[in-house]
Amino acid sequence: MKVAIVGGTGMLGRHVSRELRARGHEARALSRSSEEYPVDLTTGEGLEAALGGCDAVVDASNNATSKAATVLVEGTRHLLAAERSAGIGHHVCVSIVGCERVPFGYFKAKADQEREVEGGPVPWSIVRATQFHEYVRALFEQAGRWKVVPKLDAPLQTVAVAEVARAVADVVEGGPLAGRLEIAGPEIIGAGELARIWRRVTGRRALLLPVPLPGKLGQALRSGAATQRQPHITGSTRFEAWLKAEGR
């Protein structure tokens, strides 16, 4: 099977490409920075040429900036139109658990993106994942440079990117679901406790700094809107074990 990975040079895209190739499939990494398959979702430039001959598309594109709606929603329209022209038989959208429940710009853009996929012209599947171990670690490391780590009063359910990539590859091979598959981490744990684990495992000296979560966003996150107690797939690697396996 020939599979185009939009956002193929990003963290998840690289893991999905690696997983598909290990299973004997051809994986094309599409992105703005790709030398072989450069594309621009905001304009649609390069998409039809890059999709030629492919059987399926995985949209692992990501944009958490103020341009999220443009890249994720308008970009999806351009992508689906190009897929229809190229005769693509399966569109796999990677999204976020709870995106319709969290009143925050990026989550809203992901929910809007899902609606574009559901109403689009290409047979589809949506894979929702909880927050990645990798992103949480990156947040702590960035803040740790200033000797502080944010302590949020909200539960999270982080999962390893490699496990999400395997779930995505399974969906690609299984064909269109016309529905959603959700994968979540093996434990629901407070964000503050994750910060303590990171500090203990890495040996970093950083102050745990309480960060308030005001308004409807705070209410949603504190209620567990970004977690899933009954996912279709539960990851096996806890954050602490993952950190230790990564060597930090």
PDB file of C-alpha atoms in Angstrom:
ATOM      1  CA  MET A   1       0.000   0.000   0.000  1.00  0.00           C
ATOM      2  CA  LYS A   2       1.174   3.527  -0.790  1.00  0.00           C
ATOM      3  CA  VAL A   3       0.374   5.992   1.981  1.00  0.00           C
ATOM      4  CA  ALA A   4       0.919   9.753   2.018  1.00  0.00           C
ATOM      5  CA  ILE A   5       1.679  11.191   5.467  1.00  0.00           C
ATOM      6  CA  VAL A   6       0.757  14.864   5.678  1.00  0.00           C
ATOM      7  CA  GLY A   7       2.944  16.380   8.359  1.00  0.00           C
ATOM      8  CA  GLY A   8       5.289  13.496   7.702  1.00  0.00           C
ATOM      9  CA  THR A   9       8.347  15.302   9.030  1.00  0.00           C
ATOM     10  CA  GLY A  10       6.727  16.056  12.402  1.00  0.00           C
ATOM     11  CA  MET A  11       6.951  13.955  15.548  1.00  0.00           C
ATOM     12  CA  LEU A  12       3.893  11.776  14.952  1.00  0.00           C
ATOM     13  CA  GLY A  13       4.348  11.752  11.183  1.00  0.00           C
ATOM     14  CA  ARG A  14       7.860  10.325  11.487  1.00  0.00           C
ATOM     15  CA  HIS A  15       6.649   7.553  13.792  1.00  0.00           C
ATOM     16  CA  VAL A  16       3.727   6.688  11.501  1.00  0.00           C
ATOM     17  CA  SER A  17       6.026   6.581   8.471  1.00  0.00           C
ATOM     18  CA  ARG A  18       8.456   4.313  10.317  1.00  0.00           C
ATOM     19  CA  GLU A  19       5.656   1.998  11.461  1.00  0.00           C
ATOM     20  CA  LEU A  20       4.122   1.694   7.995  1.00  0.00           C
ATOM     21  CA  ARG A  21       7.468   1.006   6.348  1.00  0.00           C
ATOM     22  CA  ALA A  22       8.201  -1.680   8.930  1.00  0.00           C
ATOM     23  CA  ARG A  23       4.970  -3.344   7.800  1.00  0.00           C
ATOM     24  CA  GLY A  24       6.038  -3.296   4.160  1.00  0.00           C
ATOM     25  CA  HIS A  25       4.124  -0.243   2.961  1.00  0.00           C
ATOM     26  CA  GLU A  26       5.432   2.772   1.046  1.00  0.00           C
ATOM     27  CA  ALA A  27       5.151   5.939   3.128  1.00  0.00           C
ATOM     28  CA  ARG A  28       5.551   9.387   1.579  1.00  0.00           C
ATOM     29  CA  ALA A  29       6.357  12.222   3.958  1.00  0.00           C
ATOM     30  CA  LEU A  30       4.545  15.376   2.845  1.00  0.00           C
ATOM     31  CA  SER A  31       5.252  18.738   4.457  1.00  0.00           C
ATOM     32  CA  ARG A  32       6.288  22.278   3.650  1.00  0.00           C
ATOM     33  CA  SER A  33       9.891  21.371   4.451  1.00  0.00           C
ATOM     34  CA  SER A  34       9.968  18.082   2.519  1.00  0.00           C
ATOM     35  CA  GLU A  35      12.481  18.023  -0.321  1.00  0.00           C
ATOM     36  CA  GLU A  36      10.764  15.198  -2.211  1.00  0.00           C
ATOM     37  CA  TYR A  37       7.090  16.000  -1.542  1.00  0.00           C
ATOM     38  CA  PRO A  38       6.744  19.691  -0.605  1.00  0.00           C
ATOM     39  CA  VAL A  39       3.132  20.776  -0.031  1.00  0.00           C
ATOM     40  CA  ASP A  40       1.313  23.778   1.400  1.00  0.00           C
ATOM     41  CA  LEU A  41      -2.013  23.003   3.045  1.00  0.00           C
ATOM     42  CA  THR A  42      -3.024  26.650   3.272  1.00  0.00           C
ATOM     43  CA  THR A  43      -2.980  27.025  -0.525  1.00  0.00           C
ATOM     44  CA  GLY A  44      -3.199  23.414  -1.696  1.00  0.00           C
ATOM     45  CA  GLU A  45       0.015  23.826  -3.648  1.00  0.00           C
ATOM     46  CA  GLY A  46       1.771  20.553  -4.441  1.00  0.00           C
ATOM     47  CA  LEU A  47      -0.924  18.273  -3.027  1.00  0.00           C
ATOM     48  CA  GLU A  48      -2.228  16.617  -6.197  1.00  0.00           C
ATOM     49  CA  ALA A  49       1.263  15.825  -7.442  1.00  0.00           C
ATOM     50  CA  ALA A  50       2.336  14.442  -4.069  1.00  0.00           C
ATOM     51  CA  LEU A  51      -0.746  12.215  -3.769  1.00  0.00           C
ATOM     52  CA  GLY A  52      -0.419  10.628  -7.190  1.00  0.00           C
ATOM     53  CA  GLY A  53      -0.570   6.824  -7.011  1.00  0.00           C
ATOM     54  CA  CYS A  54      -1.349   6.698  -3.284  1.00  0.00           C
ATOM     55  CA  ASP A  55      -4.042   4.519  -1.746  1.00  0.00           C
ATOM     56  CA  ALA A  56      -4.492   6.306   1.577  1.00  0.00           C
ATOM     57  CA  VAL A  57      -3.618   9.547   3.345  1.00  0.00           C
ATOM     58  CA  VAL A  58      -2.782  10.089   7.006  1.00  0.00           C
ATOM     59  CA  ASP A  59      -3.221  13.694   8.094  1.00  0.00           C
ATOM     60  CA  ALA A  60      -0.810  14.144  10.991  1.00  0.00           C
ATOM     61  CA  SER A  61      -0.423  17.869  10.405  1.00  0.00           C
ATOM     62  CA  ASN A  62      -0.244  20.015  13.500  1.00  0.00           C
ATOM     63  CA  ASN A  63      -0.485  23.729  14.176  1.00  0.00           C
ATOM     64  CA  ALA A  64      -1.071  25.133  17.645  1.00  0.00           C
ATOM     65  CA  THR A  65      -0.528  28.775  16.652  1.00  0.00           C
ATOM     66  CA  SER A  66      -3.104  31.456  15.932  1.00  0.00           C
ATOM     67  CA  LYS A  67      -3.226  30.060  12.380  1.00  0.00           C
ATOM     68  CA  ALA A  68      -4.596  26.702  13.549  1.00  0.00           C
ATOM     69  CA  ALA A  69      -8.020  27.250  11.997  1.00  0.00           C
ATOM     70  CA  THR A  70      -6.465  28.121   8.641  1.00  0.00           C
ATOM     71  CA  VAL A  71      -4.047  25.215   8.561  1.00  0.00           C
ATOM     72  CA  LEU A  72      -6.293  22.564  10.083  1.00  0.00           C
ATOM     73  CA  VAL A  73      -9.703  23.496   8.673  1.00  0.00           C
ATOM     74  CA  GLU A  74      -9.043  25.224   5.369  1.00  0.00           C
ATOM     75  CA  GLY A  75      -6.044  22.955   4.860  1.00  0.00           C
ATOM     76  CA  THR A  76      -8.287  19.918   5.270  1.00  0.00           C
ATOM     77  CA  ARG A  77     -10.621  21.247   2.584  1.00  0.00           C
ATOM     78  CA  HIS A  78      -7.706  21.615   0.185  1.00  0.00           C
ATOM     79  CA  LEU A  79      -6.397  18.189   1.115  1.00  0.00           C
ATOM     80  CA  LEU A  80      -9.727  16.402   0.657  1.00  0.00           C
ATOM     81  CA  ALA A  81     -10.282  18.077  -2.715  1.00  0.00           C
ATOM     82  CA  ALA A  82      -6.854  16.920  -3.870  1.00  0.00           C
ATOM     83  CA  GLU A  83      -7.553  13.417  -2.552  1.00  0.00           C
ATOM     84  CA  ARG A  84     -10.793  13.232  -4.512  1.00  0.00           C
ATOM     85  CA  SER A  85      -8.952  14.231  -7.685  1.00  0.00           C
ATOM     86  CA  ALA A  86      -6.217  11.678  -6.975  1.00  0.00           C
ATOM     87  CA  GLY A  87      -8.691   8.859  -6.288  1.00  0.00           C
ATOM     88  CA  ILE A  88      -7.638   8.324  -2.670  1.00  0.00           C
ATOM     89  CA  GLY A  89      -9.699   5.613  -0.984  1.00  0.00           C
ATOM     90  CA  HIS A  90      -9.069   6.340   2.701  1.00  0.00           C
ATOM     91  CA  HIS A  91      -8.417   9.530   4.665  1.00  0.00           C
ATOM     92  CA  VAL A  92      -7.149   9.068   8.231  1.00  0.00           C
ATOM     93  CA  CYS A  93      -7.345  12.190  10.394  1.00  0.00           C
ATOM     94  CA  VAL A  94      -5.372  12.263  13.640  1.00  0.00           C
ATOM     95  CA  SER A  95      -7.198  14.323  16.254  1.00  0.00           C
ATOM     96  CA  ILE A  96      -7.392  14.886  20.017  1.00  0.00           C
ATOM     97  CA  VAL A  97      -9.474  13.189  22.691  1.00  0.00           C
ATOM     98  CA  GLY A  98     -11.997  15.686  24.037  1.00  0.00           C
ATOM     99  CA  CYS A  99     -11.497  18.285  21.318  1.00  0.00           C
ATOM    100  CA  GLU A 100     -15.226  19.050  21.282  1.00  0.00           C
ATOM    101  CA  ARG A 101     -15.292  19.452  25.085  1.00  0.00           C
ATOM    102  CA  VAL A 102     -12.369  21.831  25.638  1.00  0.00           C
ATOM    103  CA  PRO A 103     -13.140  25.512  24.867  1.00  0.00           C
ATOM    104  CA  PHE A 104      -9.702  26.431  23.576  1.00  0.00           C
ATOM    105  CA  GLY A 105      -8.707  27.598  20.100  1.00  0.00           C
ATOM    106  CA  TYR A 106      -6.581  24.631  19.047  1.00  0.00           C
ATOM    107  CA  PHE A 107      -9.061  22.058  20.374  1.00  0.00           C
ATOM    108  CA  LYS A 108     -11.913  23.874  18.614  1.00  0.00           C
ATOM    109  CA  ALA A 109      -9.946  23.871  15.362  1.00  0.00           C
ATOM    110  CA  LYS A 110      -9.451  20.104  15.668  1.00  0.00           C
ATOM    111  CA  ALA A 111     -13.197  19.610  16.235  1.00  0.00           C
ATOM    112  CA  ASP A 112     -13.925  21.748  13.169  1.00  0.00           C
ATOM    113  CA  GLN A 113     -11.370  19.730  11.207  1.00  0.00           C
ATOM    114  CA  GLU A 114     -13.169  16.521  12.168  1.00  0.00           C
ATOM    115  CA  ARG A 115     -16.441  17.916  10.832  1.00  0.00           C
ATOM    116  CA  GLU A 116     -14.779  18.707   7.503  1.00  0.00           C
ATOM    117  CA  VAL A 117     -13.555  15.117   7.291  1.00  0.00           C
ATOM    118  CA  GLU A 118     -16.966  13.656   8.188  1.00  0.00           C
ATOM    119  CA  GLY A 119     -18.707  15.730   5.529  1.00  0.00           C
ATOM    120  CA  GLY A 120     -15.973  15.376   2.936  1.00  0.00           C
ATOM    121  CA  PRO A 121     -15.831  13.403  -0.327  1.00  0.00           C
ATOM    122  CA  VAL A 122     -13.307  10.752   0.785  1.00  0.00           C
ATOM    123  CA  PRO A 123     -13.983   7.614   2.896  1.00  0.00           C
ATOM    124  CA  TRP A 124     -12.584   8.399   6.321  1.00  0.00           C
ATOM    125  CA  SER A 125     -11.412   7.393   9.764  1.00  0.00           C
ATOM    126  CA  ILE A 126     -10.576   9.605  12.747  1.00  0.00           C
ATOM    127  CA  VAL A 127      -7.996   8.526  15.328  1.00  0.00           C
ATOM    128  CA  ARG A 128      -8.168  10.543  18.532  1.00  0.00           C
ATOM    129  CA  ALA A 129      -5.284  10.460  20.995  1.00  0.00           C
ATOM    130  CA  THR A 130      -4.670  11.984  24.401  1.00  0.00           C
ATOM    131  CA  GLN A 131      -1.654  14.218  25.015  1.00  0.00           C
ATOM    132  CA  PHE A 132       1.726  12.720  24.139  1.00  0.00           C
ATOM    133  CA  HIS A 133       4.409  11.888  26.711  1.00  0.00           C
ATOM    134  CA  GLU A 134       6.816  13.655  24.370  1.00  0.00           C
ATOM    135  CA  TYR A 135       4.929  16.957  24.412  1.00  0.00           C
ATOM    136  CA  VAL A 136       4.579  16.982  28.192  1.00  0.00           C
ATOM    137  CA  ARG A 137       8.293  16.347  28.602  1.00  0.00           C
ATOM    138  CA  ALA A 138       9.089  19.125  26.118  1.00  0.00           C
ATOM    139  CA  LEU A 139       6.906  21.547  28.097  1.00  0.00           C
ATOM    140  CA  PHE A 140       8.668  20.671  31.339  1.00  0.00           C
ATOM    141  CA  GLU A 141      12.107  20.923  29.751  1.00  0.00           C
ATOM    142  CA  GLN A 142      11.368  24.310  28.244  1.00  0.00           C
ATOM    143  CA  ALA A 143      10.055  25.684  31.531  1.00  0.00           C
ATOM    144  CA  GLY A 144      12.858  23.975  33.449  1.00  0.00           C
ATOM    145  CA  ARG A 145      15.401  26.220  31.775  1.00  0.00           C
ATOM    146  CA  TRP A 146      14.013  28.955  34.013  1.00  0.00           C
ATOM    147  CA  LYS A 147      14.147  26.674  37.067  1.00  0.00           C
ATOM    148  CA  VAL A 148      10.368  26.408  37.274  1.00  0.00           C
ATOM    149  CA  VAL A 149       7.844  23.801  36.139  1.00  0.00           C
ATOM    150  CA  PRO A 150       4.131  24.582  35.747  1.00  0.00           C
ATOM    151  CA  LYS A 151       1.868  22.759  38.193  1.00  0.00           C
ATOM    152  CA  LEU A 152      -1.578  22.570  36.633  1.00  0.00           C
ATOM    153  CA  ASP A 153      -4.654  21.503  38.557  1.00  0.00           C
ATOM    154  CA  ALA A 154      -5.962  19.158  35.863  1.00  0.00           C
ATOM    155  CA  PRO A 155      -5.844  15.429  35.115  1.00  0.00           C
ATOM    156  CA  LEU A 156      -4.016  14.192  32.028  1.00  0.00           C
ATOM    157  CA  GLN A 157      -3.713  10.770  30.409  1.00  0.00           C
ATOM    158  CA  THR A 158      -0.524  10.928  28.398  1.00  0.00           C
ATOM    159  CA  VAL A 159       0.444   8.279  25.861  1.00  0.00           C
ATOM    160  CA  ALA A 160       3.621   7.450  23.929  1.00  0.00           C
ATOM    161  CA  VAL A 161       3.743   8.638  20.317  1.00  0.00           C
ATOM    162  CA  ALA A 162       4.980   5.215  19.184  1.00  0.00           C
ATOM    163  CA  GLU A 163       1.802   3.597  20.516  1.00  0.00           C
ATOM    164  CA  VAL A 164      -0.373   6.142  18.721  1.00  0.00           C
ATOM    165  CA  ALA A 165       1.553   5.499  15.506  1.00  0.00           C
ATOM    166  CA  ARG A 166       0.825   1.779  15.768  1.00  0.00           C
ATOM    167  CA  ALA A 167      -2.883   2.502  16.209  1.00  0.00           C
ATOM    168  CA  VAL A 168      -2.855   4.795  13.177  1.00  0.00           C
ATOM    169  CA  ALA A 169      -1.107   2.151  11.068  1.00  0.00           C
ATOM    170  CA  ASP A 170      -3.687  -0.437  12.149  1.00  0.00           C
ATOM    171  CA  VAL A 171      -6.487   1.873  11.000  1.00  0.00           C
ATOM    172  CA  VAL A 172      -4.769   2.506   7.671  1.00  0.00           C
ATOM    173  CA  GLU A 173      -4.533  -1.225   7.051  1.00  0.00           C
ATOM    174  CA  GLY A 174      -8.086  -1.891   8.227  1.00  0.00           C
ATOM    175  CA  GLY A 175      -9.800   0.512   5.840  1.00  0.00           C
ATOM    176  CA  PRO A 176     -12.273   3.354   6.436  1.00  0.00           C
ATOM    177  CA  LEU A 177     -14.143   3.252   9.748  1.00  0.00           C
ATOM    178  CA  ALA A 178     -16.583   6.076   8.997  1.00  0.00           C
ATOM    179  CA  GLY A 179     -16.121   6.711  12.708  1.00  0.00           C
ATOM    180  CA  ARG A 180     -13.641   7.376  15.480  1.00  0.00           C
ATOM    181  CA  LEU A 181     -11.075   5.279  17.300  1.00  0.00           C
ATOM    182  CA  GLU A 182      -9.688   6.670  20.559  1.00  0.00           C
ATOM    183  CA  ILE A 183      -6.349   5.787  22.141  1.00  0.00           C
ATOM    184  CA  ALA A 184      -5.383   7.012  25.604  1.00  0.00           C
ATOM    185  CA  GLY A 185      -2.583   6.533  28.083  1.00  0.00           C
ATOM    186  CA  PRO A 186      -2.641   3.838  30.791  1.00  0.00           C
ATOM    187  CA  GLU A 187      -3.188   6.206  33.740  1.00  0.00           C
ATOM    188  CA  ILE A 188      -5.153   9.333  34.522  1.00  0.00           C
ATOM    189  CA  ILE A 189      -2.851  11.439  36.653  1.00  0.00           C
ATOM    190  CA  GLY A 190      -2.682  15.045  37.771  1.00  0.00           C
ATOM    191  CA  ALA A 191      -0.518  17.348  35.694  1.00  0.00           C
ATOM    192  CA  GLY A 192       1.221  18.418  38.891  1.00  0.00           C
ATOM    193  CA  GLU A 193       2.147  14.814  39.659  1.00  0.00           C
ATOM    194  CA  LEU A 194       3.553  14.434  36.137  1.00  0.00           C
ATOM    195  CA  ALA A 195       5.757  17.440  36.874  1.00  0.00           C
ATOM    196  CA  ARG A 196       6.978  15.815  40.101  1.00  0.00           C
ATOM    197  CA  ILE A 197       7.743  12.588  38.235  1.00  0.00           C
ATOM    198  CA  TRP A 198       9.699  14.478  35.584  1.00  0.00           C
ATOM    199  CA  ARG A 199      11.679  16.322  38.238  1.00  0.00           C
ATOM    200  CA  ARG A 200      12.455  13.122  40.164  1.00  0.00           C
ATOM    201  CA  VAL A 201      13.435  10.996  37.151  1.00  0.00           C
ATOM    202  CA  THR A 202      15.543  13.668  35.475  1.00  0.00           C
ATOM    203  CA  GLY A 203      17.104  14.998  38.660  1.00  0.00           C
ATOM    204  CA  ARG A 204      16.318  18.535  37.559  1.00  0.00           C
ATOM    205  CA  ARG A 205      16.028  21.193  40.231  1.00  0.00           C
ATOM    206  CA  ALA A 206      12.980  23.247  39.427  1.00  0.00           C
ATOM    207  CA  LEU A 207      10.275  24.900  41.478  1.00  0.00           C
ATOM    208  CA  LEU A 208       6.753  23.566  40.980  1.00  0.00           C
ATOM    209  CA  LEU A 209       4.837  26.736  40.194  1.00  0.00           C
ATOM    210  CA  PRO A 210       1.027  26.559  40.502  1.00  0.00           C
ATOM    211  CA  VAL A 211      -0.586  27.933  37.340  1.00  0.00           C
ATOM    212  CA  PRO A 212      -4.299  28.804  37.546  1.00  0.00           C
ATOM    213  CA  LEU A 213      -6.688  27.586  34.868  1.00  0.00           C
ATOM    214  CA  PRO A 214      -9.443  30.208  34.802  1.00  0.00           C
ATOM    215  CA  GLY A 215     -12.903  30.230  33.297  1.00  0.00           C
ATOM    216  CA  LYS A 216     -14.537  27.595  31.132  1.00  0.00           C
ATOM    217  CA  LEU A 217     -11.183  26.233  29.963  1.00  0.00           C
ATOM    218  CA  GLY A 218     -10.154  25.511  33.536  1.00  0.00           C
ATOM    219  CA  GLN A 219     -13.515  23.957  34.348  1.00  0.00           C
ATOM    220  CA  ALA A 220     -13.305  21.671  31.333  1.00  0.00           C
ATOM    221  CA  LEU A 221      -9.763  20.508  32.014  1.00  0.00           C
ATOM    222  CA  ARG A 222     -10.351  19.983  35.737  1.00  0.00           C
ATOM    223  CA  SER A 223     -13.408  17.879  34.894  1.00  0.00           C
ATOM    224  CA  GLY A 224     -11.259  15.515  32.831  1.00  0.00           C
ATOM    225  CA  ALA A 225     -12.399  16.700  29.397  1.00  0.00           C
ATOM    226  CA  ALA A 226      -8.992  15.838  27.910  1.00  0.00           C
ATOM    227  CA  THR A 227      -9.093  12.254  29.222  1.00  0.00           C
ATOM    228  CA  GLN A 228     -10.993   9.120  28.220  1.00  0.00           C
ATOM    229  CA  ARG A 229     -11.829   6.464  30.797  1.00  0.00           C
ATOM    230  CA  GLN A 230     -13.036   3.965  28.204  1.00  0.00           C
ATOM    231  CA  PRO A 231     -10.836   4.339  25.116  1.00  0.00           C
ATOM    232  CA  HIS A 232     -10.848   1.780  22.333  1.00  0.00           C
ATOM    233  CA  ILE A 233      -7.109   1.299  22.892  1.00  0.00           C
ATOM    234  CA  THR A 234      -5.176   1.856  26.117  1.00  0.00           C
ATOM    235  CA  GLY A 235      -1.450   2.457  25.845  1.00  0.00           C
ATOM    236  CA  SER A 236       0.837   0.286  27.930  1.00  0.00           C
ATOM    237  CA  THR A 237       3.677   2.661  28.818  1.00  0.00           C
ATOM    238  CA  ARG A 238       3.277   4.992  31.791  1.00  0.00           C
ATOM    239  CA  PHE A 239       4.937   8.402  31.770  1.00  0.00           C
ATOM    240  CA  GLU A 240       7.499   7.492  34.439  1.00  0.00           C
ATOM    241  CA  ALA A 241       8.511   4.240  32.713  1.00  0.00           C
ATOM    242  CA  TRP A 242       8.726   6.047  29.387  1.00  0.00           C
ATOM    243  CA  LEU A 243      10.965   8.762  30.838  1.00  0.00           C
ATOM    244  CA  LYS A 244      13.295   6.162  32.335  1.00  0.00           C
ATOM    245  CA  ALA A 245      13.430   4.217  29.063  1.00  0.00           C
ATOM    246  CA  GLU A 246      14.277   7.423  27.222  1.00  0.00           C
ATOM    247  CA  GLY A 247      17.177   7.987  29.586  1.00  0.00           C
ATOM    248  CA  ARG A 248      15.717  11.106  31.209  1.00  0.00           C
TER     249      ARG A 248
END
